[in-house]
Amino acid sequence: MTLYGYFRSGTSHRTRIAMNLKGLDYDNISVNLAQDEQLESAFKAINPQGLVPALQTDDLMLFQSPAILEWLEETYPETPLLPKDAAGRMKVRALSAMVGCDIHPINNRRILQYLRNELSVDEEQVLLWCQRWISDGFTALETLLAKDSAREDFCYGNRPTFADCYLIPQIYSARRFKVDLTPFPNIMRIDERCRTIKAFIDAEPMNQPDAPH
């Protein structure tokens, strides 16, 4: 398999985590978002949306990270990233969606570039924008994590799930945007635990071949 992504892309990061947790081998092809390579015709022939990640298998081209993660779960079920019960799967998907639908999309690069280039928003205001929406989302997530007395070291239960694949890249982004993370002790404990696991370490942005060194 070949994963088209970018070292600092949160959606690429979450996909790398999931593939690593499942022990899958894949090649990385960098699509440099900083140079708008995703908008060039060569990549749009792969994904007409011009977004990463895209995952090439022997006979499929997959895109949209939520769909990719679901495909991975169905195709490689040996290391499950969803609970066995319907209620548990619902909860993990809901926690994932809090990041994937309500935090990440309004802080990704194309939104921030629109703020900068089309609306002439200065960098201080862009930073405040990111901090506001990440903090709001993390506040709600922290409340739910605190209420889950059955949870251990991760977002759900005692093993990584989709929710951790989503959360860890968002924490990386929160640090980039100088979000105060001290109000979120449960989120921080999950981050600390995941950062001891090879699958997460290997997926970190600065450990990618296209990261600046």
PDB file of C-alpha atoms in Angstrom:
ATOM      1  CA  MET A   1       0.000   0.000   0.000  1.00  0.00           C
ATOM      2  CA  THR A   2       1.040   3.569  -0.652  1.00  0.00           C
ATOM      3  CA  LEU A   3      -0.029   6.458   1.556  1.00  0.00           C
ATOM      4  CA  TYR A   4      -0.080   9.925   0.025  1.00  0.00           C
ATOM      5  CA  GLY A   5       0.183  12.409   2.874  1.00  0.00           C
ATOM      6  CA  TYR A   6       2.087  15.220   4.506  1.00  0.00           C
ATOM      7  CA  PHE A   7       4.095  15.040   7.702  1.00  0.00           C
ATOM      8  CA  ARG A   8       2.119  17.760   9.510  1.00  0.00           C
ATOM      9  CA  SER A   9      -1.333  16.897   8.161  1.00  0.00           C
ATOM     10  CA  GLY A  10      -3.566  15.806  11.034  1.00  0.00           C
ATOM     11  CA  THR A  11      -5.605  13.535   8.793  1.00  0.00           C
ATOM     12  CA  SER A  12      -2.449  11.877   7.448  1.00  0.00           C
ATOM     13  CA  HIS A  13      -1.158  11.552  11.027  1.00  0.00           C
ATOM     14  CA  ARG A  14      -4.295   9.770  12.244  1.00  0.00           C
ATOM     15  CA  THR A  15      -4.148   7.400   9.278  1.00  0.00           C
ATOM     16  CA  ARG A  16      -0.498   6.559   9.958  1.00  0.00           C
ATOM     17  CA  ILE A  17      -1.347   5.775  13.589  1.00  0.00           C
ATOM     18  CA  ALA A  18      -4.146   3.404  12.597  1.00  0.00           C
ATOM     19  CA  MET A  19      -2.020   1.617   9.998  1.00  0.00           C
ATOM     20  CA  ASN A  20       0.874   1.300  12.449  1.00  0.00           C
ATOM     21  CA  LEU A  21      -1.380  -0.070  15.194  1.00  0.00           C
ATOM     22  CA  LYS A  22      -2.558  -2.717  12.763  1.00  0.00           C
ATOM     23  CA  GLY A  23       1.022  -3.575  11.852  1.00  0.00           C
ATOM     24  CA  LEU A  24       0.652  -2.742   8.176  1.00  0.00           C
ATOM     25  CA  ASP A  25       3.539  -2.034   5.821  1.00  0.00           C
ATOM     26  CA  TYR A  26       3.121   0.908   3.476  1.00  0.00           C
ATOM     27  CA  ASP A  27       5.138   3.340   1.424  1.00  0.00           C
ATOM     28  CA  ASN A  28       4.912   7.077   2.038  1.00  0.00           C
ATOM     29  CA  ILE A  29       4.646   9.593  -0.772  1.00  0.00           C
ATOM     30  CA  SER A  30       4.818  13.192   0.382  1.00  0.00           C
ATOM     31  CA  VAL A  31       2.366  15.755  -0.977  1.00  0.00           C
ATOM     32  CA  ASN A  32       3.810  19.081   0.124  1.00  0.00           C
ATOM     33  CA  LEU A  33       0.873  21.150   1.348  1.00  0.00           C
ATOM     34  CA  ALA A  34       3.138  24.125   2.055  1.00  0.00           C
ATOM     35  CA  GLN A  35       3.879  24.264  -1.681  1.00  0.00           C
ATOM     36  CA  ASP A  36       0.260  23.496  -2.698  1.00  0.00           C
ATOM     37  CA  GLU A  37       1.224  20.240  -4.408  1.00  0.00           C
ATOM     38  CA  GLN A  38      -2.226  18.921  -3.466  1.00  0.00           C
ATOM     39  CA  LEU A  39      -3.747  21.394  -5.949  1.00  0.00           C
ATOM     40  CA  GLU A  40      -1.630  20.293  -8.900  1.00  0.00           C
ATOM     41  CA  SER A  41      -3.143  18.189 -11.647  1.00  0.00           C
ATOM     42  CA  ALA A  42      -0.915  15.197 -10.856  1.00  0.00           C
ATOM     43  CA  PHE A  43      -2.367  14.811  -7.383  1.00  0.00           C
ATOM     44  CA  LYS A  44      -5.897  15.802  -8.371  1.00  0.00           C
ATOM     45  CA  ALA A  45      -5.823  12.853 -10.756  1.00  0.00           C
ATOM     46  CA  ILE A  46      -5.419  10.745  -7.607  1.00  0.00           C
ATOM     47  CA  ASN A  47      -7.906  12.639  -5.442  1.00  0.00           C
ATOM     48  CA  PRO A  48     -10.075  15.235  -7.207  1.00  0.00           C
ATOM     49  CA  GLN A  49     -10.685  16.961  -3.861  1.00  0.00           C
ATOM     50  CA  GLY A  50      -7.032  17.824  -3.633  1.00  0.00           C
ATOM     51  CA  LEU A  51      -6.823  16.620  -0.033  1.00  0.00           C
ATOM     52  CA  VAL A  52      -4.592  14.213   1.835  1.00  0.00           C
ATOM     53  CA  PRO A  53      -4.468  11.449   2.770  1.00  0.00           C
ATOM     54  CA  ALA A  54      -5.109   9.098  -0.087  1.00  0.00           C
ATOM     55  CA  LEU A  55      -4.342   5.401   0.238  1.00  0.00           C
ATOM     56  CA  GLN A  56      -3.525   3.275  -2.811  1.00  0.00           C
ATOM     57  CA  THR A  57      -4.020  -0.464  -2.480  1.00  0.00           C
ATOM     58  CA  ASP A  58      -3.636  -3.111  -5.173  1.00  0.00           C
ATOM     59  CA  ASP A  59      -7.057  -2.349  -6.620  1.00  0.00           C
ATOM     60  CA  LEU A  60      -8.471   0.640  -4.717  1.00  0.00           C
ATOM     61  CA  MET A  61      -7.751   4.311  -4.206  1.00  0.00           C
ATOM     62  CA  LEU A  62      -9.169   5.354  -0.856  1.00  0.00           C
ATOM     63  CA  PHE A  63      -9.620   8.897   0.411  1.00  0.00           C
ATOM     64  CA  GLN A  64     -11.217  10.699   3.378  1.00  0.00           C
ATOM     65  CA  SER A  65      -9.510   9.492   6.555  1.00  0.00           C
ATOM     66  CA  PRO A  66     -12.734   8.433   8.370  1.00  0.00           C
ATOM     67  CA  ALA A  67     -13.568   6.130   5.469  1.00  0.00           C
ATOM     68  CA  ILE A  68      -9.982   4.880   5.303  1.00  0.00           C
ATOM     69  CA  LEU A  69      -9.991   4.004   9.006  1.00  0.00           C
ATOM     70  CA  GLU A  70     -13.312   2.169   8.660  1.00  0.00           C
ATOM     71  CA  TRP A  71     -11.936   0.265   5.639  1.00  0.00           C
ATOM     72  CA  LEU A  72      -8.816  -0.669   7.596  1.00  0.00           C
ATOM     73  CA  GLU A  73     -10.958  -1.916  10.471  1.00  0.00           C
ATOM     74  CA  GLU A  74     -13.080  -4.081   8.189  1.00  0.00           C
ATOM     75  CA  THR A  75     -10.176  -5.349   6.082  1.00  0.00           C
ATOM     76  CA  TYR A  76      -7.662  -5.948   8.886  1.00  0.00           C
ATOM     77  CA  PRO A  77      -9.764  -6.844  11.958  1.00  0.00           C
ATOM     78  CA  GLU A  78      -7.026  -8.758  13.770  1.00  0.00           C
ATOM     79  CA  THR A  79      -6.014  -5.693  15.812  1.00  0.00           C
ATOM     80  CA  PRO A  80      -9.377  -4.018  16.421  1.00  0.00           C
ATOM     81  CA  LEU A  81      -9.634  -0.252  16.850  1.00  0.00           C
ATOM     82  CA  LEU A  82     -13.345  -0.356  17.637  1.00  0.00           C
ATOM     83  CA  PRO A  83     -15.027  -2.087  20.603  1.00  0.00           C
ATOM     84  CA  LYS A  84     -17.024  -5.256  20.041  1.00  0.00           C
ATOM     85  CA  ASP A  85     -20.332  -3.888  21.357  1.00  0.00           C
ATOM     86  CA  ALA A  86     -22.564  -1.417  19.537  1.00  0.00           C
ATOM     87  CA  ALA A  87     -22.662   1.062  22.433  1.00  0.00           C
ATOM     88  CA  GLY A  88     -18.884   1.064  22.671  1.00  0.00           C
ATOM     89  CA  ARG A  89     -18.465   1.552  18.922  1.00  0.00           C
ATOM     90  CA  MET A  90     -20.928   4.436  19.042  1.00  0.00           C
ATOM     91  CA  LYS A  91     -18.985   6.112  21.847  1.00  0.00           C
ATOM     92  CA  VAL A  92     -15.618   5.747  20.117  1.00  0.00           C
ATOM     93  CA  ARG A  93     -17.038   7.070  16.854  1.00  0.00           C
ATOM     94  CA  ALA A  94     -18.615  10.005  18.690  1.00  0.00           C
ATOM     95  CA  LEU A  95     -15.339  10.910  20.411  1.00  0.00           C
ATOM     96  CA  SER A  96     -13.576  10.635  17.070  1.00  0.00           C
ATOM     97  CA  ALA A  97     -16.144  12.866  15.399  1.00  0.00           C
ATOM     98  CA  MET A  98     -15.698  15.539  18.051  1.00  0.00           C
ATOM     99  CA  VAL A  99     -12.176  15.955  16.720  1.00  0.00           C
ATOM    100  CA  GLY A 100     -12.709  14.967  13.103  1.00  0.00           C
ATOM    101  CA  CYS A 101     -15.870  17.012  12.504  1.00  0.00           C
ATOM    102  CA  ASP A 102     -15.891  19.839  15.036  1.00  0.00           C
ATOM    103  CA  ILE A 103     -12.258  20.746  15.784  1.00  0.00           C
ATOM    104  CA  HIS A 104      -9.896  19.794  12.983  1.00  0.00           C
ATOM    105  CA  PRO A 105     -11.827  20.982   9.886  1.00  0.00           C
ATOM    106  CA  ILE A 106     -12.142  24.604  11.011  1.00  0.00           C
ATOM    107  CA  ASN A 107      -8.443  24.800  11.887  1.00  0.00           C
ATOM    108  CA  ASN A 108      -6.913  23.079   8.882  1.00  0.00           C
ATOM    109  CA  ARG A 109      -4.618  24.796   6.431  1.00  0.00           C
ATOM    110  CA  ARG A 110      -7.079  25.722   3.719  1.00  0.00           C
ATOM    111  CA  ILE A 111      -9.377  27.441   6.231  1.00  0.00           C
ATOM    112  CA  LEU A 112      -6.470  29.324   7.773  1.00  0.00           C
ATOM    113  CA  GLN A 113      -5.188  30.324   4.329  1.00  0.00           C
ATOM    114  CA  TYR A 114      -8.639  31.689   3.500  1.00  0.00           C
ATOM    115  CA  LEU A 115      -8.608  33.738   6.692  1.00  0.00           C
ATOM    116  CA  ARG A 116      -5.158  35.078   5.848  1.00  0.00           C
ATOM    117  CA  ASN A 117      -5.443  35.628   2.120  1.00  0.00           C
ATOM    118  CA  GLU A 118      -9.105  36.371   1.454  1.00  0.00           C
ATOM    119  CA  LEU A 119     -10.193  38.026   4.686  1.00  0.00           C
ATOM    120  CA  SER A 120      -6.836  39.659   5.541  1.00  0.00           C
ATOM    121  CA  VAL A 121      -6.854  38.272   9.069  1.00  0.00           C
ATOM    122  CA  ASP A 122      -3.506  38.838  10.786  1.00  0.00           C
ATOM    123  CA  GLU A 123      -1.472  36.044  12.383  1.00  0.00           C
ATOM    124  CA  GLU A 124      -2.413  36.949  15.930  1.00  0.00           C
ATOM    125  CA  GLN A 125      -6.097  36.665  15.069  1.00  0.00           C
ATOM    126  CA  VAL A 126      -5.509  33.407  13.206  1.00  0.00           C
ATOM    127  CA  LEU A 127      -3.832  32.045  16.324  1.00  0.00           C
ATOM    128  CA  LEU A 128      -6.760  33.170  18.476  1.00  0.00           C
ATOM    129  CA  TRP A 129      -9.164  31.479  16.045  1.00  0.00           C
ATOM    130  CA  CYS A 130      -7.317  28.170  16.375  1.00  0.00           C
ATOM    131  CA  GLN A 131      -7.018  28.426  20.137  1.00  0.00           C
ATOM    132  CA  ARG A 132     -10.727  29.163  20.531  1.00  0.00           C
ATOM    133  CA  TRP A 133     -12.032  26.179  18.609  1.00  0.00           C
ATOM    134  CA  ILE A 134      -9.465  23.695  19.870  1.00  0.00           C
ATOM    135  CA  SER A 135     -10.057  24.775  23.478  1.00  0.00           C
ATOM    136  CA  ASP A 136     -13.836  24.599  23.102  1.00  0.00           C
ATOM    137  CA  GLY A 137     -13.638  21.097  21.637  1.00  0.00           C
ATOM    138  CA  PHE A 138     -11.137  19.877  24.217  1.00  0.00           C
ATOM    139  CA  THR A 139     -13.301  21.235  27.056  1.00  0.00           C
ATOM    140  CA  ALA A 140     -16.203  19.067  25.980  1.00  0.00           C
ATOM    141  CA  LEU A 141     -13.967  16.079  25.331  1.00  0.00           C
ATOM    142  CA  GLU A 142     -12.271  16.441  28.707  1.00  0.00           C
ATOM    143  CA  THR A 143     -15.693  16.421  30.424  1.00  0.00           C
ATOM    144  CA  LEU A 144     -16.692  13.184  28.720  1.00  0.00           C
ATOM    145  CA  LEU A 145     -13.369  11.518  29.496  1.00  0.00           C
ATOM    146  CA  ALA A 146     -13.634  12.516  33.160  1.00  0.00           C
ATOM    147  CA  LYS A 147     -17.106  10.977  33.429  1.00  0.00           C
ATOM    148  CA  ASP A 148     -16.033   7.604  32.032  1.00  0.00           C
ATOM    149  CA  SER A 149     -15.078   5.664  35.163  1.00  0.00           C
ATOM    150  CA  ALA A 150     -14.479   2.474  33.176  1.00  0.00           C
ATOM    151  CA  ARG A 151     -11.844   4.096  30.979  1.00  0.00           C
ATOM    152  CA  GLU A 152      -8.191   3.332  31.670  1.00  0.00           C
ATOM    153  CA  ASP A 153      -5.206   4.836  29.816  1.00  0.00           C
ATOM    154  CA  PHE A 154      -6.945   5.724  26.568  1.00  0.00           C
ATOM    155  CA  CYS A 155     -10.017   7.518  25.264  1.00  0.00           C
ATOM    156  CA  TYR A 156     -12.049   4.335  25.709  1.00  0.00           C
ATOM    157  CA  GLY A 157     -11.266   1.172  27.608  1.00  0.00           C
ATOM    158  CA  ASN A 158      -7.727  -0.140  28.017  1.00  0.00           C
ATOM    159  CA  ARG A 159      -6.433  -0.121  24.443  1.00  0.00           C
ATOM    160  CA  PRO A 160      -6.091   2.382  21.595  1.00  0.00           C
ATOM    161  CA  THR A 161      -9.133   2.978  19.412  1.00  0.00           C
ATOM    162  CA  PHE A 162     -10.110   5.287  16.582  1.00  0.00           C
ATOM    163  CA  ALA A 163     -10.603   8.011  19.189  1.00  0.00           C
ATOM    164  CA  ASP A 164      -6.919   7.983  20.130  1.00  0.00           C
ATOM    165  CA  CYS A 165      -5.947   8.015  16.444  1.00  0.00           C
ATOM    166  CA  TYR A 166      -7.935  11.240  16.128  1.00  0.00           C
ATOM    167  CA  LEU A 167      -6.978  12.837  19.425  1.00  0.00           C
ATOM    168  CA  ILE A 168      -3.187  12.559  19.344  1.00  0.00           C
ATOM    169  CA  PRO A 169      -2.738  14.534  16.084  1.00  0.00           C
ATOM    170  CA  GLN A 170      -5.087  17.199  17.426  1.00  0.00           C
ATOM    171  CA  ILE A 171      -2.932  17.530  20.539  1.00  0.00           C
ATOM    172  CA  TYR A 172       0.073  18.015  18.262  1.00  0.00           C
ATOM    173  CA  SER A 173      -1.823  20.810  16.496  1.00  0.00           C
ATOM    174  CA  ALA A 174      -2.861  22.317  19.816  1.00  0.00           C
ATOM    175  CA  ARG A 175       0.782  22.622  20.787  1.00  0.00           C
ATOM    176  CA  ARG A 176       1.617  24.193  17.429  1.00  0.00           C
ATOM    177  CA  PHE A 177      -1.059  26.812  18.023  1.00  0.00           C
ATOM    178  CA  LYS A 178       0.055  27.450  21.615  1.00  0.00           C
ATOM    179  CA  VAL A 179      -3.158  26.230  23.240  1.00  0.00           C
ATOM    180  CA  ASP A 180      -3.018  26.130  27.041  1.00  0.00           C
ATOM    181  CA  LEU A 181      -3.405  22.417  27.757  1.00  0.00           C
ATOM    182  CA  THR A 182      -3.296  22.584  31.557  1.00  0.00           C
ATOM    183  CA  PRO A 183      -7.134  22.518  31.885  1.00  0.00           C
ATOM    184  CA  PHE A 184      -7.205  19.085  30.212  1.00  0.00           C
ATOM    185  CA  PRO A 185      -5.474  16.558  32.526  1.00  0.00           C
ATOM    186  CA  ASN A 186      -7.275  13.511  31.125  1.00  0.00           C
ATOM    187  CA  ILE A 187      -6.358  14.430  27.580  1.00  0.00           C
ATOM    188  CA  MET A 188      -2.760  14.973  28.671  1.00  0.00           C
ATOM    189  CA  ARG A 189      -2.596  11.577  30.381  1.00  0.00           C
ATOM    190  CA  ILE A 190      -3.819   9.900  27.196  1.00  0.00           C
ATOM    191  CA  ASP A 191      -1.170  11.782  25.220  1.00  0.00           C
ATOM    192  CA  GLU A 192       1.535  10.737  27.679  1.00  0.00           C
ATOM    193  CA  ARG A 193       0.475   7.078  27.447  1.00  0.00           C
ATOM    194  CA  CYS A 194       0.241   7.027  23.668  1.00  0.00           C
ATOM    195  CA  ARG A 195       3.660   8.607  23.327  1.00  0.00           C
ATOM    196  CA  THR A 196       5.151   5.444  24.876  1.00  0.00           C
ATOM    197  CA  ILE A 197       3.720   3.215  22.101  1.00  0.00           C
ATOM    198  CA  LYS A 198       5.841   2.568  18.996  1.00  0.00           C
ATOM    199  CA  ALA A 199       2.907   2.838  16.591  1.00  0.00           C
ATOM    200  CA  PHE A 200       2.249   6.380  17.795  1.00  0.00           C
ATOM    201  CA  ILE A 201       5.933   7.335  17.978  1.00  0.00           C
ATOM    202  CA  ASP A 202       6.569   6.165  14.413  1.00  0.00           C
ATOM    203  CA  ALA A 203       3.559   8.162  13.190  1.00  0.00           C
ATOM    204  CA  GLU A 204       4.672  11.458  14.760  1.00  0.00           C
ATOM    205  CA  PRO A 205       5.080  14.287  12.256  1.00  0.00           C
ATOM    206  CA  MET A 206       8.738  14.944  12.971  1.00  0.00           C
ATOM    207  CA  ASN A 207       9.546  11.255  12.459  1.00  0.00           C
ATOM    208  CA  GLN A 208       8.363  11.334   8.847  1.00  0.00           C
ATOM    209  CA  PRO A 209      10.763  11.369   5.895  1.00  0.00           C
ATOM    210  CA  ASP A 210       9.346  14.664   4.583  1.00  0.00           C
ATOM    211  CA  ALA A 211       9.689  16.476   7.923  1.00  0.00           C
ATOM    212  CA  PRO A 212      12.355  19.207   8.012  1.00  0.00           C
ATOM    213  CA  HIS A 213      15.545  17.986   9.666  1.00  0.00           C
TER     214      HIS A 213
END
